[in-house]
Coordinates of C-alpha atoms in Angstrom, one line a residue:
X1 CA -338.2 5.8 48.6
X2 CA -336.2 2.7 49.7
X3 CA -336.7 -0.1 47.1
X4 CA -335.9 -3.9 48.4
X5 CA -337.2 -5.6 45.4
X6 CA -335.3 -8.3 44.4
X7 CA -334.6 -9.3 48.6
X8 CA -338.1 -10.4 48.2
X9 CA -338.4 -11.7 44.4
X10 CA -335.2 -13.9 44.6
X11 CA -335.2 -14.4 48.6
X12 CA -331.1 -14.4 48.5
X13 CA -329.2 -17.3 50.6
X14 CA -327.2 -15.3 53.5
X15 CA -323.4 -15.8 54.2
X16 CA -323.6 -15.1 57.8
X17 CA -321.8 -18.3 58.2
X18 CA -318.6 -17.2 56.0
X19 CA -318.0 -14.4 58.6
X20 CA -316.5 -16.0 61.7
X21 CA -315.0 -19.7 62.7
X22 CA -316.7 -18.7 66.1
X23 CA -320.2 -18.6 64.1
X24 CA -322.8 -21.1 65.9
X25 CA -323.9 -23.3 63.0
X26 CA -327.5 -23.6 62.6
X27 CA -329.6 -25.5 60.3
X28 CA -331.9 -23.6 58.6
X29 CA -335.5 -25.0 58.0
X30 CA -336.1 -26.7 54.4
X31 CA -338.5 -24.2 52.2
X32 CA -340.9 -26.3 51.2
X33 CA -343.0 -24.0 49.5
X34 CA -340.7 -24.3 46.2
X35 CA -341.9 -26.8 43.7
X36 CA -341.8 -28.2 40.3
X37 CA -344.4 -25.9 39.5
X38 CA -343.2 -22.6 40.7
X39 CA -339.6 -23.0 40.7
X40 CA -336.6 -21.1 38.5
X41 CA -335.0 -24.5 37.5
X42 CA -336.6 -28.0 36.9
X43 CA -334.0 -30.0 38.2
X44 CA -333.6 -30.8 42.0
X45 CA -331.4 -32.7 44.0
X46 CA -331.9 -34.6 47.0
X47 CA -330.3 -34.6 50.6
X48 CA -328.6 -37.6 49.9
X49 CA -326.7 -36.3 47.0
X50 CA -325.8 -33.8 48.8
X51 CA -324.9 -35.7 51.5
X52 CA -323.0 -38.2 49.6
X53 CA -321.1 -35.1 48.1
X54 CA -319.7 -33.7 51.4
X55 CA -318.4 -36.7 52.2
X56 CA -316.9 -37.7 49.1
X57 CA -315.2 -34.0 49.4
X58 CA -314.5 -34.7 53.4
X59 CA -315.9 -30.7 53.4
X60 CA -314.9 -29.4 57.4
X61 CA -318.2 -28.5 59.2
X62 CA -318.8 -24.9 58.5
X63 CA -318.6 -25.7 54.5
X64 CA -320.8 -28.8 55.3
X65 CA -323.4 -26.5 56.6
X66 CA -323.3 -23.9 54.0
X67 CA -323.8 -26.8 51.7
X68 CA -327.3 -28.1 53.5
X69 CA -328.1 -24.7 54.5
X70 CA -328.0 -23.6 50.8
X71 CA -330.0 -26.3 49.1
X72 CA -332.6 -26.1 52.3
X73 CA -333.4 -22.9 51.3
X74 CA -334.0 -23.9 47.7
X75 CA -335.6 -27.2 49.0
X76 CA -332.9 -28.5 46.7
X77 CA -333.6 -27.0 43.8
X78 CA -331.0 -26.7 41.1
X79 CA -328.7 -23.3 41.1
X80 CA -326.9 -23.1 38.6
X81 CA -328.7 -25.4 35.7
X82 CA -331.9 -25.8 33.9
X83 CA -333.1 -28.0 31.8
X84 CA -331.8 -25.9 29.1
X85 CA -328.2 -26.4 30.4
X86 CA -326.2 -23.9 32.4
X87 CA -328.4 -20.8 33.7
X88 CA -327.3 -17.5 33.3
X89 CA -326.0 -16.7 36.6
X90 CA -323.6 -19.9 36.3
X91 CA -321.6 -18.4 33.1
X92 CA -321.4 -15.1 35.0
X93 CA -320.2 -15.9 38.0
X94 CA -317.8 -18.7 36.4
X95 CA -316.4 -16.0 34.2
X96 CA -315.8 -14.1 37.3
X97 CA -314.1 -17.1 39.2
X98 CA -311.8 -18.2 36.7
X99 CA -310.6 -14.9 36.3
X100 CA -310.2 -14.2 40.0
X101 CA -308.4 -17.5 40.2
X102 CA -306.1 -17.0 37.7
X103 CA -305.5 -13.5 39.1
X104 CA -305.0 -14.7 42.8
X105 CA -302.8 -17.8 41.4
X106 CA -303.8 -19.9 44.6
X107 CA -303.8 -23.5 43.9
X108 CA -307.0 -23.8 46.4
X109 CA -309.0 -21.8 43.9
X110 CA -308.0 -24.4 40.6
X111 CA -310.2 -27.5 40.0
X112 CA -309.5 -28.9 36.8
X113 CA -312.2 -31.3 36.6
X114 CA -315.4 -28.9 37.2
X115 CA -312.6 -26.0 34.6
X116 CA -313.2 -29.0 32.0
X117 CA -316.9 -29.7 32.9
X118 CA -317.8 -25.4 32.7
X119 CA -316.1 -25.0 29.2
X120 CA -317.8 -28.0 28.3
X121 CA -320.9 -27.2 29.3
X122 CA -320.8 -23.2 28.5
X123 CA -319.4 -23.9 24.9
X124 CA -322.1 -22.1 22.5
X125 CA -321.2 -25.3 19.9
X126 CA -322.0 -28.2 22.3
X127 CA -325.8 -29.5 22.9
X128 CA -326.5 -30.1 26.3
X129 CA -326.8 -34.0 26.6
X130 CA -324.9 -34.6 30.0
X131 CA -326.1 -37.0 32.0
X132 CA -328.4 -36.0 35.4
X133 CA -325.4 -37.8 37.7
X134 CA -322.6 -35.7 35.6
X135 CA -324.6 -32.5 35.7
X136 CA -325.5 -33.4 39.8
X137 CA -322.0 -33.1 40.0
X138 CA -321.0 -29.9 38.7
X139 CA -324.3 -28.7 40.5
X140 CA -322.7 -29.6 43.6
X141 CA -319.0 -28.5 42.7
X142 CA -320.1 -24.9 41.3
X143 CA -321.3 -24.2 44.6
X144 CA -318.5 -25.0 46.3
X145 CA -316.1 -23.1 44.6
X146 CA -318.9 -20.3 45.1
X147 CA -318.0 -20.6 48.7
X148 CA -314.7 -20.9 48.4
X149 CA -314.7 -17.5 46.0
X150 CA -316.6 -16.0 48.6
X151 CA -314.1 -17.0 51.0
X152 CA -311.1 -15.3 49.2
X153 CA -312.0 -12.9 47.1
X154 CA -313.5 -10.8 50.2
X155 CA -311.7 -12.2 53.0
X156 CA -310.5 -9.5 55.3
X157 CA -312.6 -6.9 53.1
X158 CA -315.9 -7.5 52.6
X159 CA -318.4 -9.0 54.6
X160 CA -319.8 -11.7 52.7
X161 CA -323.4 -10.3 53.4
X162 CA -322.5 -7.2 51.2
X163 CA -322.0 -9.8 48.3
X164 CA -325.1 -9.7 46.8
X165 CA -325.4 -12.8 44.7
X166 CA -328.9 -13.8 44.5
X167 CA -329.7 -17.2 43.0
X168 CA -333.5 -17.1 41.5
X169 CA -335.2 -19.7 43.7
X170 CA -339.3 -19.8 42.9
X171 CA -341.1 -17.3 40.3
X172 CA -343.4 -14.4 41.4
X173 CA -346.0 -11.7 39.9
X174 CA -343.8 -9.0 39.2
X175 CA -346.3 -6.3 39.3
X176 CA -348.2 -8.0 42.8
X177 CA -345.3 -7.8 44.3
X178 CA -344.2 -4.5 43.4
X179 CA -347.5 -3.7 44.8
X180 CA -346.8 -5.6 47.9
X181 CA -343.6 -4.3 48.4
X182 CA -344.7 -0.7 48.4
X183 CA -347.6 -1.0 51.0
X184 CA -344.9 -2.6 53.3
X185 CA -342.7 0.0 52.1
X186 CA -339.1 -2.2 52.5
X187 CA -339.1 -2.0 56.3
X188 CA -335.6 -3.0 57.7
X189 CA -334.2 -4.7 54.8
X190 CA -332.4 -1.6 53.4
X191 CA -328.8 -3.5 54.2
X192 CA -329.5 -6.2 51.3
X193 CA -329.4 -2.9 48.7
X194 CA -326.9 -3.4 46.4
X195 CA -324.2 -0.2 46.2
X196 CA -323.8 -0.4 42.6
X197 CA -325.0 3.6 40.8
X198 CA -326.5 1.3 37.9
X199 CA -328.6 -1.1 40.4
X200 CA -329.6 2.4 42.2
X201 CA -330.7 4.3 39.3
X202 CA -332.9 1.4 37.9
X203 CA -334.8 1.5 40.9
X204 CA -335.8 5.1 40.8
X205 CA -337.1 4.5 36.9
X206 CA -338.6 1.6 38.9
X207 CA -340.7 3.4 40.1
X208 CA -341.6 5.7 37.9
X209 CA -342.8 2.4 35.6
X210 CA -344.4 1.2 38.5
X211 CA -347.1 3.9 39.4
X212 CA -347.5 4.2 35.6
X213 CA -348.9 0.7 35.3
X214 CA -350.8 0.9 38.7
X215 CA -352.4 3.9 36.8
X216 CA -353.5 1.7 33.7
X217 CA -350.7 1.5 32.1
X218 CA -350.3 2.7 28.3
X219 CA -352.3 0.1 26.9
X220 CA -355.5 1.9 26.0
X221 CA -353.0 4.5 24.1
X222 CA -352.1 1.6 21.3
X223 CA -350.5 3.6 18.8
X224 CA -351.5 2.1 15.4
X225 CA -348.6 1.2 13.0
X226 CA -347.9 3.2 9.7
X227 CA -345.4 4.1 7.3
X228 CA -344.1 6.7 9.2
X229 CA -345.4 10.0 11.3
X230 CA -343.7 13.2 11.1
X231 CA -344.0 17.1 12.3
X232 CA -346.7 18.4 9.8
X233 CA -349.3 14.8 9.8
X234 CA -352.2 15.2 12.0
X235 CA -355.0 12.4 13.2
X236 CA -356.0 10.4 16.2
X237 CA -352.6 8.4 16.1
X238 CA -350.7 11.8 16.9
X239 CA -353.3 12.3 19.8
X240 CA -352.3 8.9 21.3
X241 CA -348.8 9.6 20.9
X242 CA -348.3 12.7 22.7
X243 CA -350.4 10.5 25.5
X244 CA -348.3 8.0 25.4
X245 CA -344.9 10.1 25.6
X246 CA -346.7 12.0 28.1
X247 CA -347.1 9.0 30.7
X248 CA -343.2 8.0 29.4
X249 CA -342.2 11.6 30.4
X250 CA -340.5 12.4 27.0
X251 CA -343.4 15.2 26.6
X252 CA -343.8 17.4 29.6
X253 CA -346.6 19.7 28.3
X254 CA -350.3 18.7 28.2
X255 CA -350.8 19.6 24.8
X256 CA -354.6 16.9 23.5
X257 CA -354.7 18.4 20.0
X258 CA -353.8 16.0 17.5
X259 CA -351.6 17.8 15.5
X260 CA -347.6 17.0 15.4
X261 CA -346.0 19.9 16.3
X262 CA -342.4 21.0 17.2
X263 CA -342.2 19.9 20.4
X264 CA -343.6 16.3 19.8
X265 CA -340.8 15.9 17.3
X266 CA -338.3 17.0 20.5
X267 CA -340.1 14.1 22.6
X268 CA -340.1 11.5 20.1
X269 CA -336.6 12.2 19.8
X270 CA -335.8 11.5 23.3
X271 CA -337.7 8.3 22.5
X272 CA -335.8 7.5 19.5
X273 CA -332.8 8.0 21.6
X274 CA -334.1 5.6 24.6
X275 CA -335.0 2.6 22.3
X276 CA -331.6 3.0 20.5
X277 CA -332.9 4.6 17.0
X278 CA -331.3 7.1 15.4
X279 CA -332.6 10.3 16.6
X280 CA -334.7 11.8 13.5
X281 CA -338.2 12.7 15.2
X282 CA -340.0 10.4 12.2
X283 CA -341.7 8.0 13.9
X284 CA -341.2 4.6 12.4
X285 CA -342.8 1.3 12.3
X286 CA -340.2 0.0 14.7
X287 CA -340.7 3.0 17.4
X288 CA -344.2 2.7 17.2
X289 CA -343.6 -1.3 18.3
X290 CA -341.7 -0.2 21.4
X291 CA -343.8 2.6 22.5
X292 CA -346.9 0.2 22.5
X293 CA -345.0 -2.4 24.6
X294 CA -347.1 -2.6 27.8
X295 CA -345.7 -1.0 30.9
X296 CA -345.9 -4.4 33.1
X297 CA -343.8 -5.7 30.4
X298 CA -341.5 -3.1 30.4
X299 CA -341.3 -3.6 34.4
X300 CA -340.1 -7.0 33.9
X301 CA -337.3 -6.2 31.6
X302 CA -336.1 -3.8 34.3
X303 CA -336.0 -6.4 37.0
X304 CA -334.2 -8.7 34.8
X305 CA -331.9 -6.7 34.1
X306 CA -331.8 -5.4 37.6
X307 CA -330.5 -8.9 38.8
X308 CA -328.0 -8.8 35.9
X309 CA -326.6 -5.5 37.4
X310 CA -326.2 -7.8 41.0
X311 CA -324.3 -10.3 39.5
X312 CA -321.5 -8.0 37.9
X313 CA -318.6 -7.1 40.0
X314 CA -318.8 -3.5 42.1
X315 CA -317.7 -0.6 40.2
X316 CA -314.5 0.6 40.0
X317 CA -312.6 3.3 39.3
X318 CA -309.9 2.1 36.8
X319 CA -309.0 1.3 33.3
X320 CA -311.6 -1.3 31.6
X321 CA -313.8 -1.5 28.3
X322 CA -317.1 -2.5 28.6
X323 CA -319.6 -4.3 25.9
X324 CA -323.1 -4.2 26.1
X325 CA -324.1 -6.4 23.5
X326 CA -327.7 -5.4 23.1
X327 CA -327.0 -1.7 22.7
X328 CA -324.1 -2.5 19.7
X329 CA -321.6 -0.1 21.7
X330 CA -318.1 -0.8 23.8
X331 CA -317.8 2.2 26.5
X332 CA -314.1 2.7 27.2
X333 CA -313.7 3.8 31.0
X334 CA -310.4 5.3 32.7
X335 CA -309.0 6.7 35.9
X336 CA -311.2 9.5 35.2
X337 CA -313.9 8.0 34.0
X338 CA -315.6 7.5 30.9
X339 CA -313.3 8.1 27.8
X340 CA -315.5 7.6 24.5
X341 CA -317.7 5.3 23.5
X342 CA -318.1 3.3 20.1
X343 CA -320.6 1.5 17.7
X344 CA -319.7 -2.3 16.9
X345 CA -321.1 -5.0 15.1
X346 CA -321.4 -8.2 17.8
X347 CA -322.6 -11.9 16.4
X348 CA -326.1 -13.0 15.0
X349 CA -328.4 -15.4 16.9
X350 CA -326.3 -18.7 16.7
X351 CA -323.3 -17.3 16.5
X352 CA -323.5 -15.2 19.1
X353 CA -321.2 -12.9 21.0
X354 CA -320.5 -14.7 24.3
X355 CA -320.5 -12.9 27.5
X356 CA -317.4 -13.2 29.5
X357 CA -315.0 -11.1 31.3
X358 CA -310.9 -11.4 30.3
X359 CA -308.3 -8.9 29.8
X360 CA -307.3 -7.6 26.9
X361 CA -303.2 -8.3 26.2
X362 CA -301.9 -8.0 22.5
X363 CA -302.9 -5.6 19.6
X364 CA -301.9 -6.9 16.4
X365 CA -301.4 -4.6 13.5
X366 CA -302.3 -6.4 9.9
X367 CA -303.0 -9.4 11.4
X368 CA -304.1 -13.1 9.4
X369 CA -307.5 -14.1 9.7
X370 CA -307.4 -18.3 10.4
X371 CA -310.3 -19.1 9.2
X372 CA -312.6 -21.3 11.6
X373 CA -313.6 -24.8 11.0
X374 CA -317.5 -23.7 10.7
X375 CA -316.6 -21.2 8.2
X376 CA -314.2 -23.5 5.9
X377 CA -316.4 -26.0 5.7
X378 CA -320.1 -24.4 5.6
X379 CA -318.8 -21.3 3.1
X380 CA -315.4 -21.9 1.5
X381 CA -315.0 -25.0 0.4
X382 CA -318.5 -25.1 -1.2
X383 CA -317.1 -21.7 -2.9
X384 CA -314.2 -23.6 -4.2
X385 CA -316.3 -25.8 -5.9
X386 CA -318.0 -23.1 -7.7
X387 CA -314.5 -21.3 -8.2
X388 CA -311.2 -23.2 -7.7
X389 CA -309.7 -19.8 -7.9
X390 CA -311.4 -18.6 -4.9
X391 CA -308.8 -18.3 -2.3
X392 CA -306.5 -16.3 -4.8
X393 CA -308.7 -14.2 -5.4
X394 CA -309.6 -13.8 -1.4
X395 CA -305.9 -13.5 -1.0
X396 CA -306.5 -16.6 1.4
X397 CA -304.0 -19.5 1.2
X398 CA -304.0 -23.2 2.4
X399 CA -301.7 -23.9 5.5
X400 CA -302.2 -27.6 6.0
X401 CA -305.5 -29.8 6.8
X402 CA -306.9 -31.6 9.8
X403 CA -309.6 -33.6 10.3
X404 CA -310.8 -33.9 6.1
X405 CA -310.6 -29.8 6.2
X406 CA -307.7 -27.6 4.7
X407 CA -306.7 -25.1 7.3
X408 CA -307.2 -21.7 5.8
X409 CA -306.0 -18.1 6.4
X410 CA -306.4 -15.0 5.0
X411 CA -303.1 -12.5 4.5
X412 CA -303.2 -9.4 5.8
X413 CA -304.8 -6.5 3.3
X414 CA -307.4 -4.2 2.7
X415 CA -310.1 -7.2 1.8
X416 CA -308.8 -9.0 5.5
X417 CA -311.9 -9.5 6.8
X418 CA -310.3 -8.9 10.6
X419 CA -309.5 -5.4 8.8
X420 CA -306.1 -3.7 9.6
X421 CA -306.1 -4.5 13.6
X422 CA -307.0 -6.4 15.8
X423 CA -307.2 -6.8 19.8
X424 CA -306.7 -10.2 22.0
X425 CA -308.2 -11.2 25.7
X426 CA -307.4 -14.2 25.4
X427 CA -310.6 -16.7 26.2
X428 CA -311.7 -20.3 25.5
X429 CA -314.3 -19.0 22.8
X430 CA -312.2 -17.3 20.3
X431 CA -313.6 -14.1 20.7
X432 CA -311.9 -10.9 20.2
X433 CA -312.0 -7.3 19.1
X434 CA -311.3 -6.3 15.2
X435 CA -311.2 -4.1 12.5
X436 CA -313.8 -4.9 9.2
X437 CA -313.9 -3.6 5.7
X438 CA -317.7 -3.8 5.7
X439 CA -317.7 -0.6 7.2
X440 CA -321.5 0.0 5.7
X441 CA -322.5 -2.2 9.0
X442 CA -322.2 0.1 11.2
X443 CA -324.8 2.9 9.5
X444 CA -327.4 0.3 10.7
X445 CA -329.0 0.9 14.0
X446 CA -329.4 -3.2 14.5
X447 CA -325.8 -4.6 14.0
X448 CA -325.8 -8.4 14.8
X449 CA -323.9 -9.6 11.7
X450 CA -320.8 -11.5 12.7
X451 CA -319.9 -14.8 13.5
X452 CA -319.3 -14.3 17.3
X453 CA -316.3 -11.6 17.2
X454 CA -317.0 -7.9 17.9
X455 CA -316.1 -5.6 15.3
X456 CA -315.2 -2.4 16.0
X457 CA -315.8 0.9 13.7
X458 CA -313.2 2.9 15.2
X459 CA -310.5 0.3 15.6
X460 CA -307.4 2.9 15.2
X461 CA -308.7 5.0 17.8
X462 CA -309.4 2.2 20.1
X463 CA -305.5 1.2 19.4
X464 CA -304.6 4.3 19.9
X465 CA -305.7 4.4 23.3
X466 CA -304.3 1.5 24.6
X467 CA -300.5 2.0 23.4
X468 CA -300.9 6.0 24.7
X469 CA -298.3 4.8 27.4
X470 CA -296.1 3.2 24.7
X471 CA -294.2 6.4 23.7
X472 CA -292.8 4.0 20.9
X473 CA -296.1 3.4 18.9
X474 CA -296.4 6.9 17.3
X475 CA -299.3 7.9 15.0
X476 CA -297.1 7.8 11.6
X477 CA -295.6 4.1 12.9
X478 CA -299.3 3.0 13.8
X479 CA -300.0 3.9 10.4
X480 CA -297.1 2.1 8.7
X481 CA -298.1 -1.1 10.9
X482 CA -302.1 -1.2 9.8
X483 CA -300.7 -0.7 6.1
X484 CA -298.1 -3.6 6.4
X485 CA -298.6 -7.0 4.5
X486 CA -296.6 -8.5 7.7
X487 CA -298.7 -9.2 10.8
X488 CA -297.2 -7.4 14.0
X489 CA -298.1 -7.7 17.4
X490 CA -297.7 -5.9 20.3
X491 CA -298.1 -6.4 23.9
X492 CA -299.5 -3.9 26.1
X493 CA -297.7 -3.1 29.3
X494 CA -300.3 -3.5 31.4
X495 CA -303.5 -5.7 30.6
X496 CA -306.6 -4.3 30.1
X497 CA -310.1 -5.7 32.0
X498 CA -312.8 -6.2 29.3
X499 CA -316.7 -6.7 30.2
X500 CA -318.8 -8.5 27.2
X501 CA -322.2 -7.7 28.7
X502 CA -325.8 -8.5 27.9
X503 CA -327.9 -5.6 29.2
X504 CA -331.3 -5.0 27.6
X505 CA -332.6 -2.1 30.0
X506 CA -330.4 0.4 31.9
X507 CA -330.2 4.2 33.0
X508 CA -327.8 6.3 31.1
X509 CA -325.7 8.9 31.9
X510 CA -328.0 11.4 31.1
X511 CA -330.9 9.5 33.2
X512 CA -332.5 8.6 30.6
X513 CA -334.4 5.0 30.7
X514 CA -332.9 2.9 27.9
X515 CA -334.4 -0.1 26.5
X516 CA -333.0 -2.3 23.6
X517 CA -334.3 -5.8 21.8
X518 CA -333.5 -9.3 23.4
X519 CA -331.5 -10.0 20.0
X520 CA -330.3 -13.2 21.9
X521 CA -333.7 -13.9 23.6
X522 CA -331.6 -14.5 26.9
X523 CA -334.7 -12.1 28.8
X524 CA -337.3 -14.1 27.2
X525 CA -335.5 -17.3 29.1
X526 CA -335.1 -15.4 32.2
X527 CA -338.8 -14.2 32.0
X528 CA -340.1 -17.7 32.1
X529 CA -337.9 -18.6 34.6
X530 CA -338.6 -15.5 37.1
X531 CA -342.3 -14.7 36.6
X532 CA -345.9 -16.7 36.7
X533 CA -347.6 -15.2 34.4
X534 CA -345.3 -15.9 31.3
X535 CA -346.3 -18.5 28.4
X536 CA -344.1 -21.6 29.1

């Protein structure tokens, strides 16, 4: 079954005019039917803003229409910021600009002014108190440079209708639409499909969820919390679980008795193994919370995520590490394909991991730790008041001050707190891959424990890897580096792409249906955004 979903829940804005210089320009009709009620952002422009803008940028006629046509669509609605600050799509696709322009190295790509604005604006430290003219602004130039990215980046290649960016505009009923959508069954709009495997997969376990809640759902199948339920326990709970995995297509025999047997612990395993819990076939407090999630719910985590998925670049088939941020894991990817996977521990709410795209550069074997600012001033120097000895003991030492704080570092060693490697992309945010001595992290099936850097529980392997095509970084001189008390570091020949993603729903390998929490409660925003229905 062809599935057109998100054509009709976002209602993209269509490049036709990108394609040709001989393209009649046309003005499309203002949507009116947007407003403050039902839109994704609060904020709107109006036509004399936008006005004023293209002539303040003396944009030629084709970009001058693109411009109107754009906000027409969104009767001027905001697209790339809330009240909130900047909205999710505007870090992605910024991360994806900047590092397309700095690829390309074309001077018509650089604007300094909206570079300082977006790492203003996207710092995870800096409250959003810009003013409405400022934040007009970098409304106004965001889209530009959108159009201008569209113009180079798939010039000659792609045509910019194969793009696929859709900007929320208004929200909708998930589930009525759904239903909507199937009666009319996509008709001719099966050119708007995105290409991507991920996107395509989702939409198959789209529907699946889909005739599952049109059927009732799995709400009258609440599963009632206890200690924990095992192969062995019998009782009305076990009844409603087999149900329950039955309708999730974990259990594929209609077995009503309500004993646990040993093919319920096989299904609950697959379920343990969906939800990201280690695969025991106990059934846990935490398990039980998922499972009762309600299936309408569960469709509107998919189709968040399912507009994540068009906002990421197309697949390809090259070298690149990957971070999915909810699911704790980096997947390492090669010519070949997939390479290994491996656990990490990413940042806590407020300090978290920031998603971004960069290209890892530098390992560094034994490597300082320079302390932040946040850290000296909120742990360690309220430590050395309780123990002037501290940063002996820590094997830290003082470097200088700035600002009323003593810069700090910590020497390489076994207590490092970066561990005995770690591995640069360089970004704006600090944020990087490293070794940890708290290796006990990384038993735990939820690991949000750092201040914002992703730490990594196989960091030789993962260094390894990279330097495989560096004859001269043998295993035994690896070794002697990671044991030195002298930071080294190396740079790799040829950079490596690296994906920090937030994905809280997504088919695996295996096809199997994965779901994970919204540590970060970036879903929770989108859902408010994108649907009617949800509490404001």
């Amino acid at each position: 079954m062809k599935w057109f979903l998100l054509l009709l829940l976002l209602i993209p804005f269509v490049f036709t005019q990108c394609r040709s210089k001989q393209t009649k320009l046309i003005l499309v009709a203002r949507d009116t039917t947007i407003t403050r009620v039902n839109a994704f952002s609060e904020l709107f422009l109006d036509s004399m803003q936008v006005e004023s803008f293209i002539a303040s940028r003396e944009l030629d006629d084709s970009s001058a229409y693109l411009l109107r046509n754009f906000y027409n669509t969104r009767n001027y609605q905001f697209a790339w910021f809330t009240n909130d600050g900047l909205a999710e799509q505007a870090s992605v696709f910024w991360n994806l600009y900047t590092q397309y322009a700095d690829y390309a190295q074309d001077s018509i790509l650089v604007d300094k002014q909206l570079r300082m604005e977006m790492e203003a604006y996207d710092s995870p430290d800096t409250a959003f108190k810009a003013s409405t003219a400022r934040i007009a602004q970098t409304e106004l130039l965001l889209s530009q440079q959108f159009f201008n990215y569209v113009r180079h980046a798939y010039a000659g290649k792609v045509d910019p209708e194969e793009m696929k960016w859709y900007i929320p505009r208004k929200k909708v009923d998930a589930v009525a639409l759904l239903d909507s959508l199937l009666s009319k069954k996509g008709a001719s709009l099966d050119k708007w499909e995105p290409l991507n495997k991920p996107y395509k997969l989702m939409q198959r376990a789209l529907v699946d969820l889909y005739q599952v809640s049109k059927n009732g759902g799995w709400d009258s199948l609440f599963i009632k919390p206890g200690d924990s339920y095992q192969e062995g326990n019998s009782g009305s709970f076990v009844a409603a679980l087999k149900q329950r995995l039955i309708l999730g297509g974990e259990l594929n025999e209609l077995d009503t008795t309500d004993v646990f047997t040993s093919s319920l612990t096989t299904a609950v395993k697959q379920a343990q193994s969906s939800f990201g819990y280690r695969q025991t076939g106990v059934v846990t407090a935490g398990l039980v919370k998922a499972l009762n999630t309600p299936a309408k719910t569960r469709i509107e985590q998919v189709l968040i995520n399912m507009e994540r998925m068009r906002w990421m670049p197309e697949e390809e088939h090259e070298e690149r590490i990957i971070v999915n941020i909810p699911e704790f894991k980096i997947h390492v990817f090669n010519d070949s394909g997939k390479a290994f996977d491996m656990d990490v521990v990413v940042g806590r709410a407020g300090n978290h991991t920031v998603v971004l795209n960069e290209a890892l550069k530098y390992v560094v074997f034994s490597p300082y730790w320079n302390v932040p600012r946040s850290i000296v001033k909120a742990e360690i120097l309220p430590a050395l008041q309780k123990n002037p000895n501290y940063l002996i003991e820590k094997n830290m030492e003082q470097t200088g001050g700035s600002d009323s704080l003593p810069v700090i570092r910590q020497k390489p060693g076994g207590n490092n707190a970066l561990g005995r490697v770690k591995f640069i992309f360089p970004n704006s945010y600090n944020i990087y891959f490293h070794d940890s001595p708290a290796k006990s992290l990384f038993k735990r099936e939820k690991r949000d424990f750092s201040h914002g850097c992703i730490r990594l529980s196989e960091p030789r392997k993962l260094a390894a890897y990279l330097l495989r095509h560096q004859p001269e970084w043998t295993s035994e001189r690896m070794d002697e580096a990671m044991s030195s008390d002298t930071e080294k570091w190396v740079s790799l020949r040829k950079p490596v792409p690296v994906v920090i993603s937030y994905f809280t729903a997504w088919v695996d390998s295996a096809g199997l249906l994965n779901f994970r929490e919204d540590i970060y409660n970036h879903d929770k925003e989108m859902a408010q955004r994108l649907f009617t229905h949800t509490p404001r």
